[in-house]
Short mmCIF file of C-alpha atoms in Angstrom, two decimals:
data_model
loop_
_atom_site.label_atom_id
_atom_site.label_comp_id
_atom_site.label_asym_id
_atom_site.label_seq_id
_atom_site.Cartn_x
_atom_site.Cartn_y
_atom_site.Cartn_z
CA MET A 1186 -8.93 115.36 42.26
CA SER A 1187 -7.44 117.69 44.88
CA SER A 1188 -9.30 120.91 45.55
CA GLN A 1189 -6.08 122.60 46.72
CA PRO A 1190 -4.66 125.42 44.55
CA ASN A 1191 -1.82 124.37 42.26
CA GLN A 1192 1.22 126.12 43.75
CA SER A 1193 3.40 125.59 40.68
CA LEU A 1194 0.83 127.36 38.52
CA ILE A 1195 0.52 130.19 41.06
CA ASP A 1196 4.29 130.64 41.22
CA GLY A 1197 4.59 130.60 37.43
CA ILE A 1198 1.97 133.32 36.99
CA ARG A 1199 3.51 135.41 39.79
CA CYS A 1200 6.96 134.99 38.24
CA LEU A 1201 5.73 136.17 34.85
CA GLN A 1202 3.91 139.15 36.38
CA TYR A 1203 6.94 140.28 38.35
CA LEU A 1204 9.14 139.92 35.27
CA VAL A 1205 6.81 141.92 33.03
CA SER A 1206 6.26 144.58 35.71
CA SER A 1207 9.99 145.12 36.29
CA GLY A 1208 10.37 146.93 32.97
CA ARG A 1209 13.95 145.67 32.51
CA ALA A 1210 16.07 142.53 32.24
CA ILE A 1211 16.23 140.79 35.60
CA GLY A 1212 18.25 137.88 37.00
CA CYS A 1213 16.90 134.79 38.73
CA ARG A 1214 18.28 135.74 42.15
CA GLU A 1215 16.72 139.19 42.14
CA LEU A 1216 13.41 137.84 40.92
CA ALA A 1217 13.46 135.12 43.58
CA ARG A 1218 14.12 137.76 46.22
CA LEU A 1219 11.18 139.86 45.01
CA MET A 1220 8.89 136.84 45.04
CA GLY A 1221 10.20 135.38 48.30
CA ILE A 1222 10.86 131.90 46.88
CA ASN A 1223 13.84 129.68 46.05
CA THR A 1224 16.20 130.77 43.22
CA THR A 1225 16.31 127.27 41.74
CA ARG A 1226 12.52 127.21 41.51
CA VAL A 1227 12.44 130.61 39.79
CA ASN A 1228 15.09 129.49 37.31
CA ARG A 1229 13.08 126.37 36.47
CA LEU A 1230 9.91 128.41 35.98
CA LEU A 1231 11.64 130.94 33.73
CA MET A 1232 13.23 128.20 31.62
CA THR A 1233 9.87 126.46 31.27
CA MET A 1234 8.23 129.69 30.11
CA ALA A 1235 11.14 130.33 27.73
CA SER A 1236 10.34 127.01 26.04
CA ILE A 1237 6.94 128.39 24.99
CA GLY A 1238 8.16 131.90 24.18
CA LEU A 1239 6.89 133.74 27.24
CA THR A 1240 10.41 134.63 28.44
CA MET A 1241 13.83 135.03 26.84
CA GLN A 1242 17.41 135.77 27.96
CA ASP A 1243 19.79 138.59 27.06
CA ALA A 1244 23.58 138.31 26.60
CA GLN A 1245 24.08 138.42 30.39
CA ARG A 1246 21.56 135.56 30.83
CA ARG A 1247 19.09 137.87 32.52
CA TYR A 1248 15.45 137.32 31.69
CA LEU A 1249 13.09 139.48 29.65
CA PRO A 1250 9.51 138.98 28.43
CA GLY A 1251 9.52 136.86 25.31
CA PRO A 1252 7.54 137.21 22.04
CA GLY A 1253 4.74 135.06 23.44
CA ILE A 1254 3.86 137.94 25.77
CA HIS A 1255 2.47 139.88 22.80
CA ALA A 1256 0.01 137.09 21.98
CA LEU A 1257 -0.94 136.75 25.65
CA ALA A 1258 -1.44 140.52 25.96
CA ALA A 1259 -3.66 140.68 22.88
CA GLN A 1260 -5.76 137.76 24.10
CA ALA A 1261 -6.08 139.27 27.58
CA ILE A 1262 -7.22 142.62 26.18
CA ARG A 1263 -9.76 140.92 23.92
CA GLY A 1264 -11.04 138.87 26.85
CA SER A 1265 -11.35 141.81 29.26
CA ALA A 1266 -14.87 143.19 29.43
CA LEU A 1267 -13.61 146.11 31.52
CA PHE A 1268 -10.95 147.08 29.00
CA SER A 1269 -13.12 146.78 25.89
CA GLN A 1270 -15.99 148.69 27.51
CA ALA A 1271 -13.92 151.35 29.25
CA LEU A 1272 -11.53 152.46 26.51
CA PRO A 1273 -14.02 154.17 24.15
CA LEU A 1274 -15.80 155.75 27.12
CA LEU A 1275 -12.55 157.12 28.55
CA GLU A 1276 -11.68 158.53 25.13
CA ARG A 1277 -15.05 160.25 24.97
CA TYR A 1278 -15.74 161.40 28.52
CA ALA A 1279 -12.46 161.61 30.50
CA PRO A 1280 -11.25 165.15 31.34
CA LYS A 1281 -8.31 166.21 29.19
CA ASP A 1282 -6.75 168.75 31.59
CA ILE A 1283 -5.86 166.41 34.49
CA VAL A 1284 -4.50 162.90 35.07
CA VAL A 1285 -7.11 160.19 34.59
CA ALA A 1286 -6.21 156.66 35.64
CA MET A 1287 -7.80 153.24 35.91
CA GLY A 1288 -6.07 150.42 37.77
CA VAL A 1289 -6.39 147.12 39.57
CA LEU A 1290 -4.75 145.61 42.64
CA TRP A 1291 -2.21 142.82 42.40
CA GLU A 1292 -0.23 141.67 45.48
CA ASP A 1293 -0.58 145.07 47.18
CA GLN A 1294 0.58 146.81 44.00
CA VAL A 1295 -1.55 148.93 41.69
CA ILE A 1296 -1.27 147.95 38.03
CA TYR A 1297 -2.44 150.75 35.75
CA ILE A 1298 -4.58 149.72 32.80
CA TYR A 1299 -5.00 153.34 31.71
CA HIS A 1300 -3.07 156.44 32.78
CA SER A 1301 -3.48 159.63 30.77
CA LYS A 1302 -1.87 163.02 31.23
CA PRO A 1303 -2.93 166.38 29.79
CA GLY A 1304 -2.04 166.45 26.11
CA SER A 1305 -1.21 162.75 25.87
CA GLN A 1306 -2.53 160.40 23.19
CA VAL A 1307 -4.69 157.38 24.01
CA SER A 1308 -1.88 155.07 22.89
CA GLN A 1309 0.35 156.62 25.57
CA ALA A 1310 -2.32 156.13 28.23
CA LEU A 1311 -2.66 152.37 27.74
CA ALA A 1312 -0.60 150.54 30.35
CA GLY A 1313 1.89 153.40 30.06
CA PHE A 1314 2.59 153.89 33.77
CA HIS A 1315 4.70 151.82 36.14
CA MET A 1316 3.04 149.96 39.01
CA LEU A 1317 2.92 151.59 42.46
CA PRO A 1318 2.68 150.18 45.99
CA ALA A 1319 -1.00 150.30 46.91
CA TRP A 1320 -0.42 152.46 49.99
CA GLN A 1321 1.12 155.16 47.77
CA SER A 1322 -1.76 155.18 45.28
CA VAL A 1323 -5.24 156.65 45.68
CA ILE A 1324 -6.52 153.72 43.59
CA GLY A 1325 -4.87 151.30 46.01
CA MET A 1326 -6.36 153.08 49.00
CA SER A 1327 -9.81 152.90 47.44
CA LEU A 1328 -9.62 149.19 46.61
CA LEU A 1329 -7.95 148.05 49.85
CA ALA A 1330 -10.93 149.38 51.80
CA ALA A 1331 -12.80 146.20 50.83
CA GLU A 1332 -10.55 144.29 53.26
CA SER A 1333 -10.58 144.42 57.06
CA ASP A 1334 -8.22 146.59 59.07
CA ASP A 1335 -6.85 143.48 60.78
CA GLU A 1336 -5.84 141.93 57.46
CA LEU A 1337 -4.35 145.16 56.16
CA GLN A 1338 -2.31 145.88 59.26
CA LYS A 1339 -0.64 142.48 58.94
CA ARG A 1340 0.66 143.41 55.48
CA PHE A 1341 1.71 147.02 55.92
CA THR A 1342 4.22 148.71 58.21
CA ASP A 1343 3.10 151.18 60.87
CA GLU A 1344 4.33 154.06 58.69
CA GLN A 1345 2.44 152.77 55.66
CA TRP A 1346 -0.72 152.18 57.68
CA GLN A 1347 -0.52 155.72 59.07
CA GLN A 1348 -0.97 157.02 55.54
CA LEU A 1349 -3.30 154.29 54.32
CA GLY A 1350 -5.67 153.89 57.27
CA PRO A 1351 -7.48 157.28 57.20
CA HIS A 1352 -8.11 157.02 53.46
CA VAL A 1353 -9.42 153.47 53.79
CA ALA A 1354 -11.86 154.81 56.41
CA LEU A 1355 -12.97 157.59 54.03
CA GLN A 1356 -13.65 155.06 51.27
CA ARG A 1357 -15.82 152.98 53.56
CA GLN A 1358 -17.71 156.02 54.80
CA HIS A 1359 -18.24 157.93 51.55
CA GLY A 1360 -17.70 155.42 48.74
CA HIS A 1361 -14.66 157.32 47.43
CA VAL A 1362 -11.27 158.65 48.52
CA VAL A 1363 -10.05 162.24 48.29
CA TRP A 1364 -6.34 162.61 49.10
CA HIS A 1365 -4.87 166.05 49.85
CA HIS A 1366 -1.12 165.51 49.36
CA ASP A 1367 1.44 167.48 51.37
CA ASP A 1368 2.76 169.12 48.19
CA GLY A 1369 -0.64 170.60 47.29
CA GLU A 1370 -1.79 167.96 44.82
CA VAL A 1371 -5.31 166.56 45.15
CA SER A 1372 -6.17 163.08 43.89
CA MET A 1373 -9.39 161.09 44.19
CA ALA A 1374 -10.61 157.59 43.37
CA LYS A 1375 -13.74 155.46 43.25
CA PRO A 1376 -14.09 151.67 42.83
CA LEU A 1377 -15.74 150.34 39.68
CA GLY A 1378 -17.94 147.73 41.32
CA ALA A 1379 -17.68 144.13 40.18
CA HIS A 1380 -14.64 144.82 37.99
CA SER A 1381 -12.28 144.96 41.04
CA ALA A 1382 -10.79 148.11 39.55
CA ALA A 1383 -10.93 151.80 40.44
CA LEU A 1384 -11.03 155.08 38.55
CA ALA A 1385 -8.92 158.04 39.67
CA PHE A 1386 -8.40 161.72 38.94
CA ALA A 1387 -5.06 163.30 39.90
CA GLY A 1388 -2.70 166.11 38.95
CA MET A 1389 -4.96 168.79 40.45
CA TRP A 1390 -2.84 171.34 42.31
CA ASN A 1391 -3.83 173.75 45.09
CA ILE A 1392 -7.52 173.74 44.17
CA GLU A 1393 -10.31 175.15 46.30
CA ASP A 1394 -12.93 173.01 48.03
CA ALA A 1395 -15.55 174.03 45.47
CA GLU A 1396 -13.42 172.71 42.61
CA VAL A 1397 -12.71 169.52 44.54
CA GLU A 1398 -16.46 168.96 44.72
CA ILE A 1399 -16.89 169.65 40.98
CA ARG A 1400 -14.13 167.19 40.12
CA LEU A 1401 -15.59 164.62 42.49
CA GLN A 1402 -18.97 164.82 40.79
CA ALA A 1403 -17.23 164.40 37.42
CA LEU A 1404 -15.46 161.32 38.80
CA HIS A 1405 -18.79 159.81 39.90
CA THR A 1406 -20.33 160.54 36.49
CA LEU A 1407 -17.47 158.95 34.57
CA ALA A 1408 -17.49 155.92 36.90
CA SER A 1409 -21.21 155.53 36.21
CA HIS A 1410 -20.55 155.49 32.45
CA LEU A 1411 -17.87 152.83 32.90
CA THR A 1412 -20.10 150.56 34.99
CA GLU A 1413 -23.26 150.83 32.89
CA LYS A 1414 -24.39 147.60 31.26
CA ALA A 1415 -23.71 147.57 27.55
#
């Protein structure tokens, strides 16, 4: 048997992920443009997934996630050691007065598994935030540091690298990223080891260096809870 990756399977999974992440009905041509592949191929993939309930079409023949997504989502959550271990710990230990987020990288995008805001319920925090380009996310900056500068510079524009590069260097040097935004917000992130995910605090505005350090220590403590062996 061939040891080469199955490109049809890869394209099918990518297609489904882009569709689900779009948050709206989307046509074949637009989806093909996002994925960088042929429209006919995307149409065939979507029709194949529709036959098993993973996609469906609206009145304008645009595609949406189908009912099979709910079964797939439930199975994925049940099979995720990170999710099942992290959720009760985030409920118990995460600060309630700032944004607390946990996310993973996918194709230079950050997908948020958990994203809470002050006063929000846990149900609102679960996958309740849209994906962001990795260079615009402190979680993305933290996780991209595992790759070489040469590889990263091939994928990002000069403008994107100008913002990303210094934070990648901070992650490699200190094991975390602290980002002082131009508008006065401070955000910070730390990878969660073998899980290929990162934990972040954000929504902290115009805070002094002493408070930054206090929040950073709280981030390290919460990350330690999330990575402890059950």
